[in-house]
Amino acid sequence: QPPEPSLLRFLVCPLSKRPLRYEEATNELINEELGIAYPIIDGIPNMVPEAARTTQKKPPAEGSKQP
């Protein structure tokens, strides 16, 4: 179940302190900047950094040479 919309406005990533985007398809809170997703269990976001998974879209590593 999705979290309360009123709650989502106040949630920020504990690592970057930036707002998170709710992804309905995966029921997760996404931090696009860091490329991580926090799971939502029974409508309660699990905001522990250890619980977050990395998303597919990873920013290119700094200094990496693109062919």
mmCIF file of C-alpha atoms in Angstrom:
data_model
loop_
_atom_site.group_PDB
_atom_site.id
_atom_site.type_symbol
_atom_site.label_atom_id
_atom_site.label_comp_id
_atom_site.label_asym_id
_atom_site.label_seq_id
_atom_site.Cartn_x
_atom_site.Cartn_y
_atom_site.Cartn_z
ATOM 1 C CA GLN A 1 0.000 0.000 0.000
ATOM 2 C CA PRO A 2 1.307 3.477 -0.806
ATOM 3 C CA PRO A 3 2.292 5.872 1.961
ATOM 4 C CA GLU A 4 0.116 8.831 2.901
ATOM 5 C CA PRO A 5 0.551 11.602 0.297
ATOM 6 C CA SER A 6 0.785 14.162 3.095
ATOM 7 C CA LEU A 7 3.678 12.182 4.570
ATOM 8 C CA LEU A 8 5.576 12.062 1.265
ATOM 9 C CA ARG A 9 5.951 15.846 1.191
ATOM 10 C CA PHE A 10 8.059 15.749 4.347
ATOM 11 C CA LEU A 11 10.255 12.753 3.574
ATOM 12 C CA VAL A 12 13.807 13.405 2.435
ATOM 13 C CA CYS A 13 16.704 11.076 1.774
ATOM 14 C CA PRO A 14 18.716 10.622 4.986
ATOM 15 C CA LEU A 15 21.925 10.681 2.936
ATOM 16 C CA SER A 16 21.424 13.673 0.633
ATOM 17 C CA LYS A 17 18.592 15.449 2.510
ATOM 18 C CA ARG A 18 16.824 15.841 -0.863
ATOM 19 C CA PRO A 19 13.159 15.087 -1.622
ATOM 20 C CA LEU A 20 12.300 11.573 -2.764
ATOM 21 C CA ARG A 21 10.012 10.494 -5.610
ATOM 22 C CA TYR A 22 7.397 7.820 -4.962
ATOM 23 C CA GLU A 23 7.479 5.052 -7.578
ATOM 24 C CA GLU A 24 4.111 3.323 -7.683
ATOM 25 C CA ALA A 25 5.260 0.421 -9.884
ATOM 26 C CA THR A 26 7.851 -0.784 -7.370
ATOM 27 C CA ASN A 27 6.338 0.810 -4.221
ATOM 28 C CA GLU A 28 9.613 2.555 -3.426
ATOM 29 C CA LEU A 29 10.920 6.018 -2.686
ATOM 30 C CA ILE A 30 13.515 6.929 -5.295
ATOM 31 C CA ASN A 31 16.507 9.224 -4.952
ATOM 32 C CA GLU A 32 17.390 9.969 -8.585
ATOM 33 C CA GLU A 33 20.531 11.882 -7.625
ATOM 34 C CA LEU A 34 22.166 9.007 -5.732
ATOM 35 C CA GLY A 35 20.502 6.238 -7.741
ATOM 36 C CA ILE A 36 18.983 4.486 -4.738
ATOM 37 C CA ALA A 37 15.507 3.292 -3.803
ATOM 38 C CA TYR A 38 14.041 2.857 -0.323
ATOM 39 C CA PRO A 39 11.429 0.099 0.094
ATOM 40 C CA ILE A 40 7.970 0.776 1.526
ATOM 41 C CA ILE A 41 6.700 -2.008 3.765
ATOM 42 C CA ASP A 42 3.015 -1.983 4.782
ATOM 43 C CA GLY A 43 2.786 1.699 3.881
ATOM 44 C CA ILE A 44 5.813 2.611 6.012
ATOM 45 C CA PRO A 45 8.950 3.810 4.204
ATOM 46 C CA ASN A 46 12.125 2.051 5.335
ATOM 47 C CA MET A 47 14.529 4.985 5.271
ATOM 48 C CA VAL A 48 17.555 3.134 6.618
ATOM 49 C CA PRO A 49 20.401 3.603 4.102
ATOM 50 C CA GLU A 50 21.336 -0.086 4.475
ATOM 51 C CA ALA A 51 17.839 -1.056 3.313
ATOM 52 C CA ALA A 52 18.081 0.968 0.110
ATOM 53 C CA ARG A 53 18.870 -0.745 -3.163
ATOM 54 C CA THR A 54 20.751 0.795 -6.047
ATOM 55 C CA THR A 55 18.635 1.519 -9.100
ATOM 56 C CA GLN A 56 19.601 0.657 -12.672
ATOM 57 C CA LYS A 57 20.323 4.241 -13.679
ATOM 58 C CA LYS A 58 23.785 4.891 -12.321
ATOM 59 C CA PRO A 59 25.540 8.134 -13.101
ATOM 60 C CA PRO A 60 28.810 7.676 -15.010
ATOM 61 C CA ALA A 61 31.789 7.409 -12.700
ATOM 62 C CA GLU A 62 33.795 10.592 -12.495
ATOM 63 C CA GLY A 63 36.851 10.558 -14.723
ATOM 64 C CA SER A 64 35.667 7.543 -16.708
ATOM 65 C CA LYS A 65 36.352 7.818 -20.413
ATOM 66 C CA GLN A 66 33.358 7.167 -22.633
ATOM 67 C CA PRO A 67 34.295 5.548 -25.984
#
